[in-house]
Coordinates of C-alpha atoms in Angstrom, one line a residue:
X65 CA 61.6 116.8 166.2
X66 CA 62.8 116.6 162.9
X67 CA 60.4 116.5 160.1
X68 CA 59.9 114.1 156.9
X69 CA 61.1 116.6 154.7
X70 CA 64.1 117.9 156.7
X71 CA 65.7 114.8 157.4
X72 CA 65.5 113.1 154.0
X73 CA 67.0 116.6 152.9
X74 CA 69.8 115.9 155.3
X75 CA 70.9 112.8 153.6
X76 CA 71.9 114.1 150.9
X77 CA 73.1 117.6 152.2
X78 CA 76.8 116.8 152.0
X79 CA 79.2 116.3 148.9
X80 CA 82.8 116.0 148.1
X81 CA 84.8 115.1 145.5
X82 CA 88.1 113.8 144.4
X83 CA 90.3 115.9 142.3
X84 CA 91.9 113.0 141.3
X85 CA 89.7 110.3 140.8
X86 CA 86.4 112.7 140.1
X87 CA 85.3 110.5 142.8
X88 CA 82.0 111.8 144.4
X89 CA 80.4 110.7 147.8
X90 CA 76.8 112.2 148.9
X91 CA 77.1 112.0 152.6
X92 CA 75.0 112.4 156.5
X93 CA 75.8 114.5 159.4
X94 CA 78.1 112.0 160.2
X95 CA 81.3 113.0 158.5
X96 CA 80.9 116.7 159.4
X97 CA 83.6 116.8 162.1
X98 CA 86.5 116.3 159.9
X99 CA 87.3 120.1 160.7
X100 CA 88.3 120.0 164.0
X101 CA 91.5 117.9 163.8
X102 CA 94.6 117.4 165.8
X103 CA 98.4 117.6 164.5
X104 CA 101.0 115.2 165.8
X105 CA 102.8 112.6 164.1
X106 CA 101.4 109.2 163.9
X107 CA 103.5 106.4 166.0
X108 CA 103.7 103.9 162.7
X109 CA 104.9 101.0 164.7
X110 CA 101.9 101.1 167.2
X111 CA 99.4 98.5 165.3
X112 CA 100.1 95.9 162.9
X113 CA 97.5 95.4 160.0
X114 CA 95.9 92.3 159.8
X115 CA 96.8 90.1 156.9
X116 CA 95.3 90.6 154.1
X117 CA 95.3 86.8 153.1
X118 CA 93.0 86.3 155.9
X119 CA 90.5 89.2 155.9
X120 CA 86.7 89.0 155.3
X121 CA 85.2 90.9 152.2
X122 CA 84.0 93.9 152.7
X123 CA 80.2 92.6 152.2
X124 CA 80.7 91.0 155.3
X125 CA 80.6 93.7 157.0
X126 CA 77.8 93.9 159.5
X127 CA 75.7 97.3 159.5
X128 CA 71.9 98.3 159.1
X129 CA 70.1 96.4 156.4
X130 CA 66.2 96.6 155.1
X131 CA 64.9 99.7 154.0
X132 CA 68.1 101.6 155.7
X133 CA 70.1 100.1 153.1
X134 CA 68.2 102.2 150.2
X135 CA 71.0 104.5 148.6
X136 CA 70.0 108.3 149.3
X137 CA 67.1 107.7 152.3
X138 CA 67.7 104.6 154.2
X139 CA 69.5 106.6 156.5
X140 CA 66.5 108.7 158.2
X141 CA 65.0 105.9 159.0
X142 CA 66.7 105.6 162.0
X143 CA 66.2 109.8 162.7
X144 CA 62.4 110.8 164.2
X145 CA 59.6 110.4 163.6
X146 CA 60.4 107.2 162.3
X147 CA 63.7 106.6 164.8
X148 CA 64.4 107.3 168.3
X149 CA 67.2 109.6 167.7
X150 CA 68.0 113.3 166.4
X151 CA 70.9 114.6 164.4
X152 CA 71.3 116.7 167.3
X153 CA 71.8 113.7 169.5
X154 CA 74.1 112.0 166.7
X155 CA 76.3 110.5 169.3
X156 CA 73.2 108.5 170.9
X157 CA 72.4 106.7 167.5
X158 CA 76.2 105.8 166.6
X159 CA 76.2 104.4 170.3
X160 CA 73.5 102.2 169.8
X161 CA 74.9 101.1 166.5
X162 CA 78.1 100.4 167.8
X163 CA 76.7 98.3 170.6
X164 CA 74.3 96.3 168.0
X165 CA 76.9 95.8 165.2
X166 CA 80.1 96.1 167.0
X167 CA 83.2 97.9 166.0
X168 CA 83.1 98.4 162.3
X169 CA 80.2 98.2 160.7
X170 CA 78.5 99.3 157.2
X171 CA 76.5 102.6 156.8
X172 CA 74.7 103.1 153.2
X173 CA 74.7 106.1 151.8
X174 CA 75.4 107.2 147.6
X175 CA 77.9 104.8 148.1
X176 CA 79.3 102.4 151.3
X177 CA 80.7 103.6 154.0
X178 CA 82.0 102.6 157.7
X179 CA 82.0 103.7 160.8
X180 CA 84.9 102.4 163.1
X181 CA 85.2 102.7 166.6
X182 CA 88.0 100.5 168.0
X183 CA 91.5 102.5 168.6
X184 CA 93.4 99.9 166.9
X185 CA 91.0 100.8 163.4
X186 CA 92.0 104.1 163.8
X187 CA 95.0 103.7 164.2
X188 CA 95.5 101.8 161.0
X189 CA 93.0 103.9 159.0
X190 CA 95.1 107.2 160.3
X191 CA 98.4 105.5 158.7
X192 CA 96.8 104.6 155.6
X193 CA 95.7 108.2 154.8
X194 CA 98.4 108.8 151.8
X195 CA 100.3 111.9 151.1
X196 CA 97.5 113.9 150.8
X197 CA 94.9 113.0 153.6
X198 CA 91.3 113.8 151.7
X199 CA 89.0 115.0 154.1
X200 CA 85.1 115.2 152.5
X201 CA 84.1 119.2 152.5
X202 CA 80.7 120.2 153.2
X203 CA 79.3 121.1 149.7
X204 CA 78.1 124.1 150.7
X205 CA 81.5 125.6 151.0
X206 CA 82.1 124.0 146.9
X207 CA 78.9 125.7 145.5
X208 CA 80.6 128.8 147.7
X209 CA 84.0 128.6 145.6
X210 CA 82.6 127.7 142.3
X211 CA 80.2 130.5 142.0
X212 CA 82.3 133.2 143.6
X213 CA 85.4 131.9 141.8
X214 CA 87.6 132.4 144.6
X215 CA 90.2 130.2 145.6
X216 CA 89.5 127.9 148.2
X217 CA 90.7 128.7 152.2
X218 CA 92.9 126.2 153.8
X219 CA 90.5 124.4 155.5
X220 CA 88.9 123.6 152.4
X221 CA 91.7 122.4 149.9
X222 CA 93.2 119.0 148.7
X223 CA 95.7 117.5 147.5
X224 CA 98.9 119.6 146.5
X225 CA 97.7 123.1 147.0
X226 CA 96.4 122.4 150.4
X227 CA 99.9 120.8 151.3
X228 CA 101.1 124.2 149.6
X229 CA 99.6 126.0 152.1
X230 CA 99.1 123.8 155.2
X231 CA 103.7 122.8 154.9
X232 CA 104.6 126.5 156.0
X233 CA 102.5 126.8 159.1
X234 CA 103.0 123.0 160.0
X235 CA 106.6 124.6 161.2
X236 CA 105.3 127.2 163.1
X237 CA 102.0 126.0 164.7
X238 CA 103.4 122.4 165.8
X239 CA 106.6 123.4 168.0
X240 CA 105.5 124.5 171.7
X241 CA 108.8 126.1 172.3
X242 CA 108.1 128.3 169.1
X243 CA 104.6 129.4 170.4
X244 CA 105.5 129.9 174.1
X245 CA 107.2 132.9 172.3
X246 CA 103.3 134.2 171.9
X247 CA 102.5 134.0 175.7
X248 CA 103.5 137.9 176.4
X249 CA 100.8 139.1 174.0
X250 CA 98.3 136.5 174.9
X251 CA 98.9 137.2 178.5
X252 CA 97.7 140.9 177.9
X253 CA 94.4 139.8 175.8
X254 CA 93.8 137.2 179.3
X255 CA 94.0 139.8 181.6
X256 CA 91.4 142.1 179.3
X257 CA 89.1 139.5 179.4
X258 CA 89.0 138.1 182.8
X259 CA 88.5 142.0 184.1
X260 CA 85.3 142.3 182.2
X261 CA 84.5 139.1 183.3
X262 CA 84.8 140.2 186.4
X263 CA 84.0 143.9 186.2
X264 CA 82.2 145.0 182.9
X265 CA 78.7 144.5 184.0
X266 CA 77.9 145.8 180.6
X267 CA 80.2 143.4 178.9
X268 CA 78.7 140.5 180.4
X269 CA 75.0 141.5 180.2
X270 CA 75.3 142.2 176.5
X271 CA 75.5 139.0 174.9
X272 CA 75.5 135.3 175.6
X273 CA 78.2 133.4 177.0
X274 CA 79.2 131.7 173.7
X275 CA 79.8 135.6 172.2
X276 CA 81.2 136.8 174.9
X277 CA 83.9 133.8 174.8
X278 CA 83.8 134.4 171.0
X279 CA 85.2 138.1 171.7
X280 CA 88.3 136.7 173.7
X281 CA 89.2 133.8 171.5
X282 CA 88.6 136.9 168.4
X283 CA 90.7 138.9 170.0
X284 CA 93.8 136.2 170.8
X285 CA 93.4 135.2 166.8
X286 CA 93.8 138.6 166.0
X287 CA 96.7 139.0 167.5
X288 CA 98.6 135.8 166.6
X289 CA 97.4 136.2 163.3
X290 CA 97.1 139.8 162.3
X291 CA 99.3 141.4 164.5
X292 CA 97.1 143.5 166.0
X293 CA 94.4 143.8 168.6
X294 CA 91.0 144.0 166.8
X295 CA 88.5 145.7 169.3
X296 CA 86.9 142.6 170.7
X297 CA 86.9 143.7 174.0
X298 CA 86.6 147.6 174.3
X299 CA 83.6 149.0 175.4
X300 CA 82.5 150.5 172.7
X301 CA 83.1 148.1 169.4
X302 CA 83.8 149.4 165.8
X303 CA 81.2 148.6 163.0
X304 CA 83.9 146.3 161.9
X305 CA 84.5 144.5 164.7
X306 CA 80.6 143.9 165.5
X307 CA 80.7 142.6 161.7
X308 CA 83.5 140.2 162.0
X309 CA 81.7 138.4 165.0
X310 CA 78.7 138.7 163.1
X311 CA 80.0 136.7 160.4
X312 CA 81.5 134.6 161.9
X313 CA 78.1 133.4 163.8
X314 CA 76.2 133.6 160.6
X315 CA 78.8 131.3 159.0
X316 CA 78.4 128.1 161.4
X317 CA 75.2 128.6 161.6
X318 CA 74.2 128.2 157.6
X319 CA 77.4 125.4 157.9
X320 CA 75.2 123.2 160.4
X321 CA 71.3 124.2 158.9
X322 CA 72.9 123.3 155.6
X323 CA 74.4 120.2 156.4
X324 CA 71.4 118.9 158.5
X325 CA 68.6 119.6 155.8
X326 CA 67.3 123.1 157.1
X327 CA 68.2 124.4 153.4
X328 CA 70.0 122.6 150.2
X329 CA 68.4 125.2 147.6
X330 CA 71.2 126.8 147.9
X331 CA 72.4 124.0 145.4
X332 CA 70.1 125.5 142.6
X333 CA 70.0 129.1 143.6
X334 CA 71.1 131.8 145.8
X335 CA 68.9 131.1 148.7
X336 CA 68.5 133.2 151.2
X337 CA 71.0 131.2 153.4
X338 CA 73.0 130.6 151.2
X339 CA 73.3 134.6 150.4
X340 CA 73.6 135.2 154.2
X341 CA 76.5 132.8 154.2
X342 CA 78.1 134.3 151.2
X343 CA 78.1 137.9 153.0
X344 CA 79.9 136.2 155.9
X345 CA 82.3 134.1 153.6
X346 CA 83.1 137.4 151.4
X347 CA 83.6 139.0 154.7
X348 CA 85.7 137.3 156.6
X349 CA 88.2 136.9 153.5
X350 CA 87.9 140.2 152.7
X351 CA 89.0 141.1 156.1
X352 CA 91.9 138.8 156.7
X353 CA 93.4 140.3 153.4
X354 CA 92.8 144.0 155.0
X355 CA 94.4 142.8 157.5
X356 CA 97.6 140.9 155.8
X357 CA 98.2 143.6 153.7
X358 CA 98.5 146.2 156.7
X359 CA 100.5 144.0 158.6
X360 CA 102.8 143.4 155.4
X361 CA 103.0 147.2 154.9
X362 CA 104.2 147.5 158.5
X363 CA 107.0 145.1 158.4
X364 CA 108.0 146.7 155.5
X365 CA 108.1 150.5 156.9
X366 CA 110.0 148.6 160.0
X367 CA 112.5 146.8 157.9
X368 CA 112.8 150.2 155.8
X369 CA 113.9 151.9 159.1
X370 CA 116.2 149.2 160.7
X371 CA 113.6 148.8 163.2
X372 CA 112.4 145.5 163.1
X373 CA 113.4 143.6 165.3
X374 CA 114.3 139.7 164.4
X375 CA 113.3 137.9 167.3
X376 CA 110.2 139.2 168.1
X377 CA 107.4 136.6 167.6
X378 CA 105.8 137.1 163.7
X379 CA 103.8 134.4 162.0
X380 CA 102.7 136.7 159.2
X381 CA 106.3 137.6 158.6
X382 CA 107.6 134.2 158.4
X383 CA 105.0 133.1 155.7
X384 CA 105.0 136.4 153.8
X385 CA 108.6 135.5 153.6
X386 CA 108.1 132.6 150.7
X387 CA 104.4 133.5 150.1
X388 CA 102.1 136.3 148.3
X389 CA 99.8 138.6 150.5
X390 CA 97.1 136.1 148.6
X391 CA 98.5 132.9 150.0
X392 CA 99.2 133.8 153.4
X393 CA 95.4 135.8 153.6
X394 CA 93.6 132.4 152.6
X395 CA 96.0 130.5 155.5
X396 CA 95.1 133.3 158.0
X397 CA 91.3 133.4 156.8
X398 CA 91.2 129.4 157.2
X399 CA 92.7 129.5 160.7
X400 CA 90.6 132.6 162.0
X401 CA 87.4 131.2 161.3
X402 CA 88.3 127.6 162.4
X403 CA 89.5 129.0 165.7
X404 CA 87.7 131.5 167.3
X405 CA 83.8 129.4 166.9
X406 CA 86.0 126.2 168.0
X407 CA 87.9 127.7 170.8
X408 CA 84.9 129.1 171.9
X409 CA 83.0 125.8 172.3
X410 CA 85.7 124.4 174.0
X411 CA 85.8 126.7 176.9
X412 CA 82.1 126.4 177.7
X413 CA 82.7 122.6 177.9
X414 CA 85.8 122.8 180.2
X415 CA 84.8 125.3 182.5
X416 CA 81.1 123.7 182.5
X417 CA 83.2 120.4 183.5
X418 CA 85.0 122.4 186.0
X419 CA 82.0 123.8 187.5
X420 CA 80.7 120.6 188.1
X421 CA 83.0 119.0 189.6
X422 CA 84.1 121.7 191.9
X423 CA 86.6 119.0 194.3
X424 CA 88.7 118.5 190.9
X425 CA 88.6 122.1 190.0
X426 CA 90.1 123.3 194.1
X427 CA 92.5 121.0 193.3
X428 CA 93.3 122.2 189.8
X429 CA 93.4 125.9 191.7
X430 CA 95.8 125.1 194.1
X431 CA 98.2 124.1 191.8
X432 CA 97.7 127.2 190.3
X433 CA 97.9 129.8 192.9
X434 CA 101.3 127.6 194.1
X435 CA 103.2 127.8 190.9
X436 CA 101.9 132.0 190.3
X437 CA 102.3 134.0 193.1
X438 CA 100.3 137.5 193.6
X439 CA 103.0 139.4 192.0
X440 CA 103.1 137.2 188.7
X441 CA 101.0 139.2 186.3
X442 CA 102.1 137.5 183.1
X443 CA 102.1 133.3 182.9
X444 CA 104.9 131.9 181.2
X445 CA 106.1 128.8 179.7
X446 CA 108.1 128.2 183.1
X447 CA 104.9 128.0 184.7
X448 CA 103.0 126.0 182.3
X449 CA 105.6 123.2 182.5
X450 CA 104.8 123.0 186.1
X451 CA 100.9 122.6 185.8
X452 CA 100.4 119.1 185.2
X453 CA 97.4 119.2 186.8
X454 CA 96.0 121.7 184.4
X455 CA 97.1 120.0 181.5
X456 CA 95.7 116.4 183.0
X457 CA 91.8 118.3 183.5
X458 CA 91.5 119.4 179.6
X459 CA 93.0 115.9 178.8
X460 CA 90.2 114.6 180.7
X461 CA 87.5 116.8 179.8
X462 CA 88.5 115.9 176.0
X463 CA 87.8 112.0 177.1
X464 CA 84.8 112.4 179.2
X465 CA 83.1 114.8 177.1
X466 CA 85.1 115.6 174.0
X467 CA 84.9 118.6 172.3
X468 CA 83.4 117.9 168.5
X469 CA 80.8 115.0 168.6
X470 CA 82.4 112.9 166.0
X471 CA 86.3 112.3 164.8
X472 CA 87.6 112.8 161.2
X473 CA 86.7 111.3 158.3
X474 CA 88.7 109.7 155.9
X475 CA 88.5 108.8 152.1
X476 CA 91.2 106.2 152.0
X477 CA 93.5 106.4 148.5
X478 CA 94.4 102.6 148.6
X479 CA 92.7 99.3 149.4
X480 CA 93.2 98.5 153.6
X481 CA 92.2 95.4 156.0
X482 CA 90.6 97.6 158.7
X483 CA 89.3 95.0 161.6
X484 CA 89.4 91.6 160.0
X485 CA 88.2 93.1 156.8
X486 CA 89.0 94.0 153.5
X487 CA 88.0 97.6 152.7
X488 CA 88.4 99.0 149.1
X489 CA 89.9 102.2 148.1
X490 CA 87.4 105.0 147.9
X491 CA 85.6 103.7 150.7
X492 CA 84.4 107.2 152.9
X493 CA 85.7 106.2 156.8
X494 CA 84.1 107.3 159.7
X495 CA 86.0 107.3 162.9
X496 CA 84.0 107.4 166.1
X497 CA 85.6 107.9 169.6
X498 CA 82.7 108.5 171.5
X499 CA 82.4 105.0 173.0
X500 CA 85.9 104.3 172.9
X501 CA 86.8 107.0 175.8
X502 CA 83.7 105.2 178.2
X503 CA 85.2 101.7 177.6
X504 CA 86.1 100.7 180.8
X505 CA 88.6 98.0 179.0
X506 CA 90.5 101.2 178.4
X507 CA 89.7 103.7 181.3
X508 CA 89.0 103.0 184.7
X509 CA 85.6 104.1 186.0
X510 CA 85.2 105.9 181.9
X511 CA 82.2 107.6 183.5
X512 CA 83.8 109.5 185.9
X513 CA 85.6 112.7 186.0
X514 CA 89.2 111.6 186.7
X515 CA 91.8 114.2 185.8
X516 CA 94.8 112.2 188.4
X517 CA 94.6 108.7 185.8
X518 CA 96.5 111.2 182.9
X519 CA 99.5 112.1 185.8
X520 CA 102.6 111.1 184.9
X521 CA 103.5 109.5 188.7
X522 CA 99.4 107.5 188.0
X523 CA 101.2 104.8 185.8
X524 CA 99.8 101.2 186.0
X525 CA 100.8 99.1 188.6
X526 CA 102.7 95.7 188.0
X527 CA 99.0 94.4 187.7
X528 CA 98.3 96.5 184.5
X529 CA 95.7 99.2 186.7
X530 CA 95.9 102.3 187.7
X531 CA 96.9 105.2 185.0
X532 CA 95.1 105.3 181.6
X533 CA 94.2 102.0 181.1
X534 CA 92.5 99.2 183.3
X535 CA 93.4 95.8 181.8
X536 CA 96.9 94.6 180.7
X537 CA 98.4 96.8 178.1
X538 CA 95.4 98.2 175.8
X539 CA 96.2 100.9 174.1
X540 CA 94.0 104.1 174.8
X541 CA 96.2 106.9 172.9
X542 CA 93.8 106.4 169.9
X543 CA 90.9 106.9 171.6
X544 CA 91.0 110.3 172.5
X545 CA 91.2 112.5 169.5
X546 CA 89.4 115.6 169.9
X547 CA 92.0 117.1 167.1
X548 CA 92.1 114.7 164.8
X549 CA 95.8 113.0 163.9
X550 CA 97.6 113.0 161.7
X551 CA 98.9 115.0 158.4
X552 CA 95.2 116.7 158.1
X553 CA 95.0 117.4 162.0
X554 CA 94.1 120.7 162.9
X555 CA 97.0 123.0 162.9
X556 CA 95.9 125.1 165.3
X557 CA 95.9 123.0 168.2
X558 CA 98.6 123.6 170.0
X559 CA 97.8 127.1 169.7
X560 CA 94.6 126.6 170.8
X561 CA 95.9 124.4 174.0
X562 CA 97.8 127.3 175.0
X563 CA 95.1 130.0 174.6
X564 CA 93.4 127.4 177.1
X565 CA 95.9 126.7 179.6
X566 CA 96.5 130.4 180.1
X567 CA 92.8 131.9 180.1
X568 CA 92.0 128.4 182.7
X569 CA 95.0 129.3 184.6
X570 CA 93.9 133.4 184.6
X571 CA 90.7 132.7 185.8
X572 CA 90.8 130.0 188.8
X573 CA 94.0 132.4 190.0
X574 CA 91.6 135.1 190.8
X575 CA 87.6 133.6 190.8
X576 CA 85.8 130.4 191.6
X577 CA 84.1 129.1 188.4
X578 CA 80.1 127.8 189.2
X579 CA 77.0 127.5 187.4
X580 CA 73.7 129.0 187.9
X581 CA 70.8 127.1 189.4
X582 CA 69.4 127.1 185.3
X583 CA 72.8 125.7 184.1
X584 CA 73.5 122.5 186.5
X585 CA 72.1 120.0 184.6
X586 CA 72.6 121.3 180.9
X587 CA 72.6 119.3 177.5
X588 CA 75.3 119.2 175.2
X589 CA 73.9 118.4 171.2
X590 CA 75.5 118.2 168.1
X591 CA 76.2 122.0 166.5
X592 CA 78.8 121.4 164.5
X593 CA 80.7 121.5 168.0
X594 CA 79.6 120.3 170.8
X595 CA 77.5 123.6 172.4
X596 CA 74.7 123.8 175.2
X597 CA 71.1 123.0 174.8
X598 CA 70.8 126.2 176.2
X599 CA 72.9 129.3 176.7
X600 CA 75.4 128.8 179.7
X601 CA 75.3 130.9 182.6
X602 CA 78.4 130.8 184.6
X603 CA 79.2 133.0 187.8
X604 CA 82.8 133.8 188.8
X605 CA 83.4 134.3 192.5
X606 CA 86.8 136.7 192.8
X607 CA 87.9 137.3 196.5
X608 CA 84.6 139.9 197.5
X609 CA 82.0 139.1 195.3
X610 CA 80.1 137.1 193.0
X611 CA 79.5 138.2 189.3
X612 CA 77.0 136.0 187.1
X613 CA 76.3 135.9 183.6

């Protein structure tokens, strides 16, 4: 339960502010999941905008009102002991909201804000983002940049010099065709990990299942990133390597105490979080330069003897190509630590999901062991293309469970009609998908585990059923956002997808996936990412015997 104290520290735990406008917006736990975001282009033409002759005034609004309409506090009101509901259990308060005020509705904090839930909001609020999408930062990572005058990582930036940044690796991280090149060395980091899955009794028995999926993804960043294996899954790690995964732990977890009250003297002083979150900050960075600048010296000593070769797969030599060691350091810094907690969390969800619903996953293993026969070590782009099935099961697990509690938020530069109403420029957006991917006026049977309705050959009928929506012609494609959309969308998702599809594939080629008696019945909550209550413990069945962990 959360106390008096730490929730109405909470409140005001987040900050951000516009370069622009100087424009500054104390904010809740809600808007922390504008991180995890998802890169494609937005379909313009898909929803109108309501006319703006016609829309209600934003004090129309519906939303909270009383005392949780006090600037600063109102908001725990609704949190324990004086609500039902935890920020751990977010999702279950937004819910009920939703349900009581509908689809758009008012939330006071420093300053209004909404939450919207409907697709067709989104939609609109997605293509009224500008040129330079702002995305609220956790303040945190502001006191961070302003103290230790370093320049700000790309997850972190706006405006112009996160375009400067985010423009270079749009081109490489956003076309399949270019990653597939990637699959030969990702193959080889899959095949490390599923043997000490399956074999490394040590591996497995020293650390949870969240570090021990940690260690892969760590070890597939390195290598798209760096150029180089790190370590992540030898036997015996280097002091380095056991401080990179270090940091990277310490990091989210000061991110999520900071932003949920458990310490904002960090604002005033170096706190003793906030000085374990510098250490992992400084870290990390100064890593991903070490790192950059070896790389950099190695393409150089290649190039020097005619011996690099031009189509081998390089991010790092493509950016280093128009930008300094510095630039292309804070790019690879940004997507490092975005990816490997991230990708982590979403593994636990999908083969959790899996392991529940064993029917779907036999089914999802057939197609696998049909398209990769015994004597197909690597998994290719060939073979990808012809698991639809595969692709269908993360599609669903992102609607039925998602993968980051909340959407993106937005601080929209001009004045929009968002649902009937008239919403002013400034005004911090919410976006909420939670209820939209269990509305069964989008999805049949929403609370069911239905891979098949994403199939290409599942399309609605003449009668408007069957395939991804249930009545007529509603639009779902907004509703299921577990990257984000649009220009701020996380750049590293197709990346990411990939790293899935292959490490899935790996594993239900060789094992059954299953839960221990402990783990059946697990609870998500709200940790930045969606993680277990509890640690996971999965077992993997290969062909002779069963290994749990």
């Amino acid at each position: 339960m959360l106390s008096f104290s730490r929730t109405t520290r909470c409140i005001s735990s987040l900050r951000m502010r516009n370069p622009k406008t100087n424009h500054q917006v104390n904010i809740t736990p809600l808007q922390m999941y504008s991180v995890s975001a998802k890169e494609e282009s937005c379909p313009l033409d898909r929803v109108d905008p309501d006319n703006k002759a016609t829309a209600k005034p934003f004090n129309a609004l519906p939303g909270p009102g009383g005392i949780y309409n006090i600037p600063f506090i109102g908001f725990l009101f609704h949190l324990k002991p004086f609500g039902n509901h935890t920020i751990e259990q977010m999702h279950r308060l937004l819910d009920e909201m939703v349900r009581e005020y509908g689809s758009i509705f008012k939330v006071q904090l420093n300053v209004p804000g909404i939450v919207i839930s409907d697709p067709k909001d989104i939609a609109t609020v997605l293509r009224s983002e500008g040129k330079y999408p702002f995305r609220p930062n956790l303040e945190i990572f502001d006191v961070y940049y302003k103290r230790s005058n370093k320049p700000a990582n790309l997850s972190t930036l706006q405006g112009p010099e996160w375009w400067k940044l985010r423009a270079p690796i749009q081109r490489m991280l956003m076309r399949p065709k270019q990653l597939s090149q990637y699959l030969p060395m990702m193959n080889a980091v899959a095949d490390d990990f599923v043997e000490v899955l399956t074999k490394d009794t040590d591996f497995i028995k020293s650390q949870t299942t969240e570090e021990a999926f940690m260690a892969y993804f760590a070890e597939s960043a390195g290598q798209a990133f760096f150029n180089k294996r790190l370590g992540f899954l030898d036997k015996v790690q280097s002091e380095e390597t056991k401080n990179m995964q270090k940091a990277t732990l310490d990091l989210f977890e000061i991110l999520f105490s900071s932003a949920v009250g458990g310490s904002n003297a960090f604002r005033f002083y170096r706190s003793k979080d906030y000085r374990k979150f510098e250490w992992a900050a400084n870290y990390l960075h100064q890593m991903s330069k070490k790192y950059v600048t070896e790389a950099k010296e190695s393409l150089d000593t290649k190039k020097e003897s005619g011996q690099l070769e031009s189509e081998e797969p390089n991010m790092l030599r493509t950016l280093l190509q128009d930008l300094t060691v510095d630039d292309a350091a804070l790019i690879m810094d940004g997507l490092y630590t975005a990816a490997v907690d991230s990708s982590a969390a979403g593994l636990q969800i999908i083969l959790y999901t899996l392991a529940k619903h064993p029917d779907k996953q036999e089914i999802l293993r057939e197609e696998i062991t049909s398209v990769l026969s015994n004597d197909d070590k690597d998994v290719t782009q060939e073979h990808l293309d012809k698991m639809p099935y595969l692709k269908a099961c993360l599609k669903e697990v992102y609607r039925s469970r998602g993968l980051i509690p909340l959407g993106p938020s937005r601080v929209l530069p001009e004045d929009v009609v968002i649902g009937g109403y008239h919403v002013p420029a400034k005004t911090l957006v919410f976006i909420y998908t939670g209820m939209a991917c269990h509305d069964d006026n989008l999805f049949e049977n929403p609370e069911e585990f239905v891979p098949e309705r994403w199939l290409r050959q599942n399309k609605r009928d003449e009668n408007g059923q069957g395939g991804r929506t249930s009545k007529g012609n509603q639009d779902n494609s907004w509703a299921v956002l577990p990257f984000g959309m649009g220009k701020r969308g996380c750049p590293g998702r197709r990346l990411f997808e990939q790293e899935l599809y292959l490490i899935v594939a790996k594993l239900l080629q060789k094992t059954t996936v299953g839960l221990s008696d402990e783990s059946r019945d697990t609870e998500f909550e709200y940790r930045l990412f969606w993680k277990p209550s509890n640690p996971l413990k999965f077992t993997f069945t290969p062909d002779v015997e069963e290994r749990s962990f």
